[in-house]
Amino acid sequence: MSALALPPIVLAFSATDPTGGAGLQADLLTLCSMGCHALSVVTAITVQDTAGVENLQAIDSDWVVDQARLVLEDMPVAAFKVGMVGSIENIAAIAEVVSDYPDVPLIFDPVLASGRGDELATEDMIAAMRELLLPQTTILTPNSREARRLAQGEGEEEEELQLAGAADKILSMGCEYVLITGTHENTQQVINTLFGPEGIVRSDTWERLPGSYHGSGCTLASAIAATLANGLELPEAVREAQEYTWQTLNAGFRPGMGQHIPDRFFWAREMDEPGAGKT
């Protein structure tokens, strides 16, 4: 096949999730659903179910580098997606790898805690994210809690920060754009706001769905990676990725005793419904 005939290739750095709801499995499902070929670098192995994370084992940073280097020397990559990193050493390893590809967009989902509130990143790790990864990030995709925590200054309470102020602080750390999702805000509808160097680029409002979802943030960030890899300009890529993510949540299912899981192949099951495709 010629290079023009290849599907867009996206490399995801993330931790495994045995439930298939979040983490690397969510990245792979989303990227494939949106027409990309997904490469994967495992940063950590987790013990978790749909309720929360019980344990985490970070992969040795040399292995993270070796996994990435070998596939990057073999295949052209159209986007990087970074999720749970696992350790400070892995943050440095990922930053080192992506620095060799400055023209490849980097989508960073800063996974700081599980949906249940299990801590997945220490303050030292957050400091390393600010210093090493944010300056190389094309678009950061935190929820409002993560945005406030990343922007929080010494002696400053997270609750004191308005989201626009948090976005300004994050942008000053070097990333090009930040999309702050409003799922955790006390609003009737979910408002997601994309901030750039000139302020608000776009603001999108979505129906707030009942229940909670395992892997919604992973899905959104991977969907943005896919839309960018497919050639959309960033504002439109963000809009299309949000639409896809909302549809996965609307079609979500609850296979266990915890959160719902987004259905990344909702469109395939719609085709399978009785009468689908008939005129």
PDB file of N, CA, C and O in Angstrom, residues 89-156:
ATOM      1  N   GLU A  89       9.166   9.042  36.116  1.00  0.00           N
ATOM      2  CA  GLU A  89      10.123   8.567  35.122  1.00  0.00           C
ATOM      3  C   GLU A  89       9.466   8.392  33.753  1.00  0.00           C
ATOM      4  O   GLU A  89      10.069   8.689  32.715  1.00  0.00           O
ATOM      5  N   ASN A  90       8.219   7.948  33.752  1.00  0.00           N
ATOM      6  CA  ASN A  90       7.515   7.773  32.482  1.00  0.00           C
ATOM      7  C   ASN A  90       7.147   9.108  31.842  1.00  0.00           C
ATOM      8  O   ASN A  90       7.110   9.223  30.614  1.00  0.00           O
ATOM      9  N   ILE A  91       6.869  10.104  32.662  1.00  0.00           N
ATOM     10  CA  ILE A  91       6.617  11.447  32.120  1.00  0.00           C
ATOM     11  C   ILE A  91       7.851  11.935  31.370  1.00  0.00           C
ATOM     12  O   ILE A  91       7.765  12.437  30.245  1.00  0.00           O
ATOM     13  N   ALA A  92       9.018  11.766  32.008  1.00  0.00           N
ATOM     14  CA  ALA A  92      10.267  12.181  31.360  1.00  0.00           C
ATOM     15  C   ALA A  92      10.528  11.370  30.099  1.00  0.00           C
ATOM     16  O   ALA A  92      10.985  11.913  29.083  1.00  0.00           O
ATOM     17  N   ALA A  93      10.215  10.071  30.146  1.00  0.00           N
ATOM     18  CA  ALA A  93      10.443   9.201  28.992  1.00  0.00           C
ATOM     19  C   ALA A  93       9.567   9.608  27.814  1.00  0.00           C
ATOM     20  O   ALA A  93      10.035   9.714  26.668  1.00  0.00           O
ATOM     21  N   ILE A  94       8.286   9.848  28.084  1.00  0.00           N
ATOM     22  CA  ILE A  94       7.364  10.248  27.018  1.00  0.00           C
ATOM     23  C   ILE A  94       7.765  11.604  26.450  1.00  0.00           C
ATOM     24  O   ILE A  94       7.771  11.813  25.227  1.00  0.00           O
ATOM     25  N   ALA A  95       8.124  12.537  27.335  1.00  0.00           N
ATOM     26  CA  ALA A  95       8.544  13.868  26.885  1.00  0.00           C
ATOM     27  C   ALA A  95       9.765  13.777  25.982  1.00  0.00           C
ATOM     28  O   ALA A  95       9.867  14.496  24.974  1.00  0.00           O
ATOM     29  N   GLU A  96      10.681  12.899  26.320  1.00  0.00           N
ATOM     30  CA  GLU A  96      11.887  12.711  25.507  1.00  0.00           C
ATOM     31  C   GLU A  96      11.536  12.184  24.117  1.00  0.00           C
ATOM     32  O   GLU A  96      12.048  12.665  23.105  1.00  0.00           O
ATOM     33  N   VAL A  97      10.630  11.200  24.067  1.00  0.00           N
ATOM     34  CA  VAL A  97      10.256  10.595  22.783  1.00  0.00           C
ATOM     35  C   VAL A  97       9.550  11.609  21.895  1.00  0.00           C
ATOM     36  O   VAL A  97       9.914  11.812  20.723  1.00  0.00           O
ATOM     37  N   VAL A  98       8.511  12.269  22.426  1.00  0.00           N
ATOM     38  CA  VAL A  98       7.698  13.149  21.573  1.00  0.00           C
ATOM     39  C   VAL A  98       8.462  14.398  21.152  1.00  0.00           C
ATOM     40  O   VAL A  98       8.111  15.021  20.136  1.00  0.00           O
ATOM     41  N   SER A  99       9.506  14.760  21.896  1.00  0.00           N
ATOM     42  CA  SER A  99      10.280  15.950  21.525  1.00  0.00           C
ATOM     43  C   SER A  99      10.962  15.785  20.175  1.00  0.00           C
ATOM     44  O   SER A  99      11.310  16.779  19.530  1.00  0.00           O
ATOM     45  N   ASP A 100      11.150  14.554  19.731  1.00  0.00           N
ATOM     46  CA  ASP A 100      11.759  14.295  18.426  1.00  0.00           C
ATOM     47  C   ASP A 100      10.759  14.426  17.283  1.00  0.00           C
ATOM     48  O   ASP A 100      11.142  14.292  16.119  1.00  0.00           O
ATOM     49  N   TYR A 101       9.476  14.668  17.610  1.00  0.00           N
ATOM     50  CA  TYR A 101       8.424  14.766  16.593  1.00  0.00           C
ATOM     51  C   TYR A 101       7.597  16.030  16.834  1.00  0.00           C
ATOM     52  O   TYR A 101       6.388  15.962  17.097  1.00  0.00           O
ATOM     53  N   PRO A 102       8.227  17.202  16.743  1.00  0.00           N
ATOM     54  CA  PRO A 102       7.534  18.459  17.097  1.00  0.00           C
ATOM     55  C   PRO A 102       6.367  18.799  16.181  1.00  0.00           C
ATOM     56  O   PRO A 102       5.493  19.587  16.565  1.00  0.00           O
ATOM     57  N   ASP A 103       6.339  18.226  14.991  1.00  0.00           N
ATOM     58  CA  ASP A 103       5.252  18.531  14.055  1.00  0.00           C
ATOM     59  C   ASP A 103       4.049  17.607  14.213  1.00  0.00           C
ATOM     60  O   ASP A 103       3.030  17.801  13.536  1.00  0.00           O
ATOM     61  N   VAL A 104       4.150  16.610  15.079  1.00  0.00           N
ATOM     62  CA  VAL A 104       3.044  15.677  15.310  1.00  0.00           C
ATOM     63  C   VAL A 104       2.210  16.193  16.481  1.00  0.00           C
ATOM     64  O   VAL A 104       2.747  16.407  17.572  1.00  0.00           O
ATOM     65  N   PRO A 105       0.922  16.434  16.296  1.00  0.00           N
ATOM     66  CA  PRO A 105       0.097  16.949  17.403  1.00  0.00           C
ATOM     67  C   PRO A 105       0.055  15.990  18.586  1.00  0.00           C
ATOM     68  O   PRO A 105       0.004  14.768  18.401  1.00  0.00           O
ATOM     69  N   LEU A 106       0.099  16.557  19.774  1.00  0.00           N
ATOM     70  CA  LEU A 106       0.062  15.783  21.017  1.00  0.00           C
ATOM     71  C   LEU A 106      -1.205  16.135  21.771  1.00  0.00           C
ATOM     72  O   LEU A 106      -1.422  17.301  22.136  1.00  0.00           O
ATOM     73  N   ILE A 107      -2.043  15.131  22.004  1.00  0.00           N
ATOM     74  CA  ILE A 107      -3.280  15.296  22.760  1.00  0.00           C
ATOM     75  C   ILE A 107      -3.046  14.658  24.126  1.00  0.00           C
ATOM     76  O   ILE A 107      -2.751  13.471  24.226  1.00  0.00           O
ATOM     77  N   PHE A 108      -3.166  15.441  25.170  1.00  0.00           N
ATOM     78  CA  PHE A 108      -2.818  14.987  26.520  1.00  0.00           C
ATOM     79  C   PHE A 108      -4.053  15.042  27.411  1.00  0.00           C
ATOM     80  O   PHE A 108      -4.626  16.100  27.642  1.00  0.00           O
ATOM     81  N   ASP A 109      -4.463  13.873  27.896  1.00  0.00           N
ATOM     82  CA  ASP A 109      -5.549  13.749  28.872  1.00  0.00           C
ATOM     83  C   ASP A 109      -4.894  13.539  30.232  1.00  0.00           C
ATOM     84  O   ASP A 109      -4.424  12.434  30.526  1.00  0.00           O
ATOM     85  N   PRO A 110      -4.833  14.550  31.088  1.00  0.00           N
ATOM     86  CA  PRO A 110      -4.107  14.439  32.355  1.00  0.00           C
ATOM     87  C   PRO A 110      -4.910  13.647  33.393  1.00  0.00           C
ATOM     88  O   PRO A 110      -5.704  14.219  34.149  1.00  0.00           O
ATOM     89  N   VAL A 111      -4.712  12.348  33.420  1.00  0.00           N
ATOM     90  CA  VAL A 111      -5.461  11.479  34.334  1.00  0.00           C
ATOM     91  C   VAL A 111      -4.861  11.614  35.740  1.00  0.00           C
ATOM     92  O   VAL A 111      -3.774  11.101  36.012  1.00  0.00           O
ATOM     93  N   LEU A 112      -5.564  12.305  36.615  1.00  0.00           N
ATOM     94  CA  LEU A 112      -5.068  12.569  37.964  1.00  0.00           C
ATOM     95  C   LEU A 112      -5.763  11.726  39.022  1.00  0.00           C
ATOM     96  O   LEU A 112      -5.215  11.496  40.103  1.00  0.00           O
ATOM     97  N   ALA A 113      -6.984  11.271  38.725  1.00  0.00           N
ATOM     98  CA  ALA A 113      -7.743  10.456  39.679  1.00  0.00           C
ATOM     99  C   ALA A 113      -8.775   9.640  38.910  1.00  0.00           C
ATOM    100  O   ALA A 113      -9.156   9.991  37.795  1.00  0.00           O
ATOM    101  N   SER A 114      -9.217   8.539  39.512  1.00  0.00           N
ATOM    102  CA  SER A 114     -10.278   7.751  38.898  1.00  0.00           C
ATOM    103  C   SER A 114     -11.616   8.433  39.144  1.00  0.00           C
ATOM    104  O   SER A 114     -11.716   9.384  39.932  1.00  0.00           O
ATOM    105  N   GLY A 115     -12.653   7.942  38.489  1.00  0.00           N
ATOM    106  CA  GLY A 115     -13.983   8.500  38.697  1.00  0.00           C
ATOM    107  C   GLY A 115     -14.434   8.403  40.141  1.00  0.00           C
ATOM    108  O   GLY A 115     -15.202   9.230  40.629  1.00  0.00           O
ATOM    109  N   ARG A 116     -13.940   7.380  40.858  1.00  0.00           N
ATOM    110  CA  ARG A 116     -14.298   7.194  42.260  1.00  0.00           C
ATOM    111  C   ARG A 116     -13.493   8.109  43.171  1.00  0.00           C
ATOM    112  O   ARG A 116     -13.834   8.315  44.343  1.00  0.00           O
ATOM    113  N   GLY A 117     -12.401   8.662  42.622  1.00  0.00           N
ATOM    114  CA  GLY A 117     -11.556   9.546  43.418  1.00  0.00           C
ATOM    115  C   GLY A 117     -10.232   8.947  43.816  1.00  0.00           C
ATOM    116  O   GLY A 117      -9.473   9.568  44.575  1.00  0.00           O
ATOM    117  N   ASP A 118      -9.914   7.739  43.325  1.00  0.00           N
ATOM    118  CA  ASP A 118      -8.614   7.133  43.631  1.00  0.00           C
ATOM    119  C   ASP A 118      -7.503   7.985  43.021  1.00  0.00           C
ATOM    120  O   ASP A 118      -7.512   8.280  41.828  1.00  0.00           O
ATOM    121  N   GLU A 119      -6.513   8.375  43.833  1.00  0.00           N
ATOM    122  CA  GLU A 119      -5.428   9.221  43.338  1.00  0.00           C
ATOM    123  C   GLU A 119      -4.519   8.428  42.402  1.00  0.00           C
ATOM    124  O   GLU A 119      -4.043   7.344  42.746  1.00  0.00           O
ATOM    125  N   LEU A 120      -4.270   8.986  41.232  1.00  0.00           N
ATOM    126  CA  LEU A 120      -3.453   8.314  40.217  1.00  0.00           C
ATOM    127  C   LEU A 120      -2.230   9.130  39.827  1.00  0.00           C
ATOM    128  O   LEU A 120      -1.457   8.707  38.972  1.00  0.00           O
ATOM    129  N   ALA A 121      -2.072  10.300  40.452  1.00  0.00           N
ATOM    130  CA  ALA A 121      -0.909  11.142  40.179  1.00  0.00           C
ATOM    131  C   ALA A 121      -0.538  11.913  41.440  1.00  0.00           C
ATOM    132  O   ALA A 121      -1.398  12.536  42.064  1.00  0.00           O
ATOM    133  N   THR A 122       0.736  11.866  41.812  1.00  0.00           N
ATOM    134  CA  THR A 122       1.222  12.602  42.979  1.00  0.00           C
ATOM    135  C   THR A 122       1.472  14.064  42.597  1.00  0.00           C
ATOM    136  O   THR A 122       1.486  14.426  41.422  1.00  0.00           O
ATOM    137  N   GLU A 123       1.710  14.901  43.603  1.00  0.00           N
ATOM    138  CA  GLU A 123       2.018  16.306  43.330  1.00  0.00           C
ATOM    139  C   GLU A 123       3.323  16.424  42.544  1.00  0.00           C
ATOM    140  O   GLU A 123       3.457  17.309  41.688  1.00  0.00           O
ATOM    141  N   ASP A 124       4.288  15.555  42.821  1.00  0.00           N
ATOM    142  CA  ASP A 124       5.539  15.582  42.063  1.00  0.00           C
ATOM    143  C   ASP A 124       5.292  15.219  40.603  1.00  0.00           C
ATOM    144  O   ASP A 124       5.923  15.794  39.695  1.00  0.00           O
ATOM    145  N   MET A 125       4.395  14.270  40.358  1.00  0.00           N
ATOM    146  CA  MET A 125       4.058  13.915  38.978  1.00  0.00           C
ATOM    147  C   MET A 125       3.367  15.069  38.268  1.00  0.00           C
ATOM    148  O   MET A 125       3.641  15.353  37.092  1.00  0.00           O
ATOM    149  N   ILE A 126       2.490  15.759  38.980  1.00  0.00           N
ATOM    150  CA  ILE A 126       1.796  16.909  38.377  1.00  0.00           C
ATOM    151  C   ILE A 126       2.804  18.002  38.028  1.00  0.00           C
ATOM    152  O   ILE A 126       2.720  18.625  36.960  1.00  0.00           O
ATOM    153  N   ALA A 127       3.778  18.216  38.916  1.00  0.00           N
ATOM    154  CA  ALA A 127       4.816  19.206  38.629  1.00  0.00           C
ATOM    155  C   ALA A 127       5.611  18.813  37.387  1.00  0.00           C
ATOM    156  O   ALA A 127       5.953  19.674  36.552  1.00  0.00           O
ATOM    157  N   ALA A 128       5.893  17.514  37.241  1.00  0.00           N
ATOM    158  CA  ALA A 128       6.628  17.043  36.063  1.00  0.00           C
ATOM    159  C   ALA A 128       5.789  17.196  34.791  1.00  0.00           C
ATOM    160  O   ALA A 128       6.326  17.519  33.724  1.00  0.00           O
ATOM    161  N   MET A 129       4.485  16.953  34.892  1.00  0.00           N
ATOM    162  CA  MET A 129       3.602  17.185  33.739  1.00  0.00           C
ATOM    163  C   MET A 129       3.686  18.643  33.296  1.00  0.00           C
ATOM    164  O   MET A 129       3.805  18.946  32.098  1.00  0.00           O
ATOM    165  N   ARG A 130       3.604  19.550  34.270  1.00  0.00           N
ATOM    166  CA  ARG A 130       3.663  20.980  33.947  1.00  0.00           C
ATOM    167  C   ARG A 130       4.971  21.340  33.249  1.00  0.00           C
ATOM    168  O   ARG A 130       4.989  22.104  32.280  1.00  0.00           O
ATOM    169  N   GLU A 131       6.048  20.787  33.740  1.00  0.00           N
ATOM    170  CA  GLU A 131       7.379  21.179  33.248  1.00  0.00           C
ATOM    171  C   GLU A 131       7.747  20.502  31.928  1.00  0.00           C
ATOM    172  O   GLU A 131       8.333  21.133  31.045  1.00  0.00           O
ATOM    173  N   LEU A 132       7.398  19.208  31.780  1.00  0.00           N
ATOM    174  CA  LEU A 132       7.927  18.428  30.661  1.00  0.00           C
ATOM    175  C   LEU A 132       6.925  18.164  29.543  1.00  0.00           C
ATOM    176  O   LEU A 132       7.302  18.126  28.368  1.00  0.00           O
ATOM    177  N   LEU A 133       5.645  17.969  29.899  1.00  0.00           N
ATOM    178  CA  LEU A 133       4.668  17.586  28.878  1.00  0.00           C
ATOM    179  C   LEU A 133       3.824  18.765  28.371  1.00  0.00           C
ATOM    180  O   LEU A 133       3.556  18.863  27.174  1.00  0.00           O
ATOM    181  N   LEU A 134       3.407  19.643  29.262  1.00  0.00           N
ATOM    182  CA  LEU A 134       2.541  20.738  28.819  1.00  0.00           C
ATOM    183  C   LEU A 134       3.189  21.620  27.745  1.00  0.00           C
ATOM    184  O   LEU A 134       2.511  22.039  26.804  1.00  0.00           O
ATOM    185  N   PRO A 135       4.496  21.909  27.830  1.00  0.00           N
ATOM    186  CA  PRO A 135       5.098  22.731  26.772  1.00  0.00           C
ATOM    187  C   PRO A 135       5.096  22.064  25.395  1.00  0.00           C
ATOM    188  O   PRO A 135       5.311  22.743  24.388  1.00  0.00           O
ATOM    189  N   GLN A 136       4.854  20.758  25.347  1.00  0.00           N
ATOM    190  CA  GLN A 136       4.827  20.051  24.073  1.00  0.00           C
ATOM    191  C   GLN A 136       3.408  19.661  23.647  1.00  0.00           C
ATOM    192  O   GLN A 136       3.220  19.011  22.620  1.00  0.00           O
ATOM    193  N   THR A 137       2.419  20.069  24.433  1.00  0.00           N
ATOM    194  CA  THR A 137       1.041  19.639  24.208  1.00  0.00           C
ATOM    195  C   THR A 137       0.311  20.556  23.230  1.00  0.00           C
ATOM    196  O   THR A 137       0.310  21.775  23.398  1.00  0.00           O
ATOM    197  N   THR A 138      -0.306  19.950  22.241  1.00  0.00           N
ATOM    198  CA  THR A 138      -1.137  20.706  21.304  1.00  0.00           C
ATOM    199  C   THR A 138      -2.467  21.061  21.954  1.00  0.00           C
ATOM    200  O   THR A 138      -2.921  22.203  21.895  1.00  0.00           O
ATOM    201  N   ILE A 139      -3.118  20.051  22.570  1.00  0.00           N
ATOM    202  CA  ILE A 139      -4.373  20.298  23.276  1.00  0.00           C
ATOM    203  C   ILE A 139      -4.449  19.420  24.513  1.00  0.00           C
ATOM    204  O   ILE A 139      -4.224  18.205  24.445  1.00  0.00           O
ATOM    205  N   LEU A 140      -4.743  20.051  25.633  1.00  0.00           N
ATOM    206  CA  LEU A 140      -4.931  19.386  26.916  1.00  0.00           C
ATOM    207  C   LEU A 140      -6.426  19.232  27.135  1.00  0.00           C
ATOM    208  O   LEU A 140      -7.198  20.148  26.838  1.00  0.00           O
ATOM    209  N   THR A 141      -6.856  18.084  27.686  1.00  0.00           N
ATOM    210  CA  THR A 141      -8.297  17.819  27.827  1.00  0.00           C
ATOM    211  C   THR A 141      -8.687  17.484  29.264  1.00  0.00           C
ATOM    212  O   THR A 141      -9.209  16.405  29.534  1.00  0.00           O
ATOM    213  N   PRO A 142      -8.468  18.379  30.220  1.00  0.00           N
ATOM    214  CA  PRO A 142      -8.835  18.078  31.609  1.00  0.00           C
ATOM    215  C   PRO A 142     -10.309  18.299  31.870  1.00  0.00           C
ATOM    216  O   PRO A 142     -10.972  19.108  31.206  1.00  0.00           O
ATOM    217  N   ASN A 143     -10.858  17.569  32.857  1.00  0.00           N
ATOM    218  CA  ASN A 143     -12.152  17.986  33.382  1.00  0.00           C
ATOM    219  C   ASN A 143     -11.905  19.186  34.298  1.00  0.00           C
ATOM    220  O   ASN A 143     -10.757  19.585  34.537  1.00  0.00           O
ATOM    221  N   SER A 144     -12.964  19.777  34.809  1.00  0.00           N
ATOM    222  CA  SER A 144     -12.803  21.014  35.579  1.00  0.00           C
ATOM    223  C   SER A 144     -11.973  20.799  36.845  1.00  0.00           C
ATOM    224  O   SER A 144     -11.186  21.683  37.235  1.00  0.00           O
ATOM    225  N   ARG A 145     -12.105  19.637  37.476  1.00  0.00           N
ATOM    226  CA  ARG A 145     -11.313  19.359  38.681  1.00  0.00           C
ATOM    227  C   ARG A 145      -9.839  19.255  38.335  1.00  0.00           C
ATOM    228  O   ARG A 145      -8.966  19.795  39.044  1.00  0.00           O
ATOM    229  N   GLU A 146      -9.536  18.553  37.250  1.00  0.00           N
ATOM    230  CA  GLU A 146      -8.144  18.402  36.832  1.00  0.00           C
ATOM    231  C   GLU A 146      -7.547  19.744  36.420  1.00  0.00           C
ATOM    232  O   GLU A 146      -6.379  20.039  36.725  1.00  0.00           O
ATOM    233  N   ALA A 147      -8.348  20.563  35.729  1.00  0.00           N
ATOM    234  CA  ALA A 147      -7.856  21.875  35.302  1.00  0.00           C
ATOM    235  C   ALA A 147      -7.483  22.736  36.506  1.00  0.00           C
ATOM    236  O   ALA A 147      -6.423  23.378  36.533  1.00  0.00           O
ATOM    237  N   ARG A 148      -8.346  22.751  37.506  1.00  0.00           N
ATOM    238  CA  ARG A 148      -8.063  23.553  38.702  1.00  0.00           C
ATOM    239  C   ARG A 148      -6.830  23.029  39.433  1.00  0.00           C
ATOM    240  O   ARG A 148      -6.014  23.813  39.930  1.00  0.00           O
ATOM    241  N   ARG A 149      -6.681  21.710  39.482  1.00  0.00           N
ATOM    242  CA  ARG A 149      -5.535  21.135  40.193  1.00  0.00           C
ATOM    243  C   ARG A 149      -4.230  21.435  39.452  1.00  0.00           C
ATOM    244  O   ARG A 149      -3.210  21.746  40.069  1.00  0.00           O
ATOM    245  N   LEU A 150      -4.258  21.360  38.139  1.00  0.00           N
ATOM    246  CA  LEU A 150      -3.054  21.656  37.350  1.00  0.00           C
ATOM    247  C   LEU A 150      -2.668  23.126  37.467  1.00  0.00           C
ATOM    248  O   LEU A 150      -1.486  23.476  37.459  1.00  0.00           O
ATOM    249  N   ALA A 151      -3.671  23.995  37.582  1.00  0.00           N
ATOM    250  CA  ALA A 151      -3.414  25.431  37.622  1.00  0.00           C
ATOM    251  C   ALA A 151      -3.164  25.956  39.029  1.00  0.00           C
ATOM    252  O   ALA A 151      -2.724  27.102  39.196  1.00  0.00           O
ATOM    253  N   GLN A 152      -3.424  25.142  40.024  1.00  0.00           N
ATOM    254  CA  GLN A 152      -3.377  25.582  41.419  1.00  0.00           C
ATOM    255  C   GLN A 152      -1.981  26.058  41.800  1.00  0.00           C
ATOM    256  O   GLN A 152      -0.980  25.356  41.607  1.00  0.00           O
ATOM    257  N   GLY A 153      -1.899  27.259  42.331  1.00  0.00           N
ATOM    258  CA  GLY A 153      -0.634  27.787  42.814  1.00  0.00           C
ATOM    259  C   GLY A 153      -0.422  27.458  44.279  1.00  0.00           C
ATOM    260  O   GLY A 153      -1.333  27.005  44.979  1.00  0.00           O
ATOM    261  N   GLU A 154       0.790  27.688  44.752  1.00  0.00           N
ATOM    262  CA  GLU A 154       1.116  27.395  46.145  1.00  0.00           C
ATOM    263  C   GLU A 154       0.257  28.251  47.081  1.00  0.00           C
ATOM    264  O   GLU A 154       0.155  29.466  46.923  1.00  0.00           O
ATOM    265  N   GLY A 155      -0.405  27.587  48.021  1.00  0.00           N
ATOM    266  CA  GLY A 155      -1.254  28.285  48.975  1.00  0.00           C
ATOM    267  C   GLY A 155      -2.606  28.694  48.429  1.00  0.00           C
ATOM    268  O   GLY A 155      -3.369  29.364  49.112  1.00  0.00           O
ATOM    269  N   GLU A 156      -2.907  28.275  47.214  1.00  0.00           N
ATOM    270  CA  GLU A 156      -4.173  28.645  46.576  1.00  0.00           C
ATOM    271  C   GLU A 156      -5.143  27.478  46.641  1.00  0.00           C
ATOM    272  O   GLU A 156      -4.761  26.335  46.419  1.00  0.00           O
TER     273      GLU A 156
END
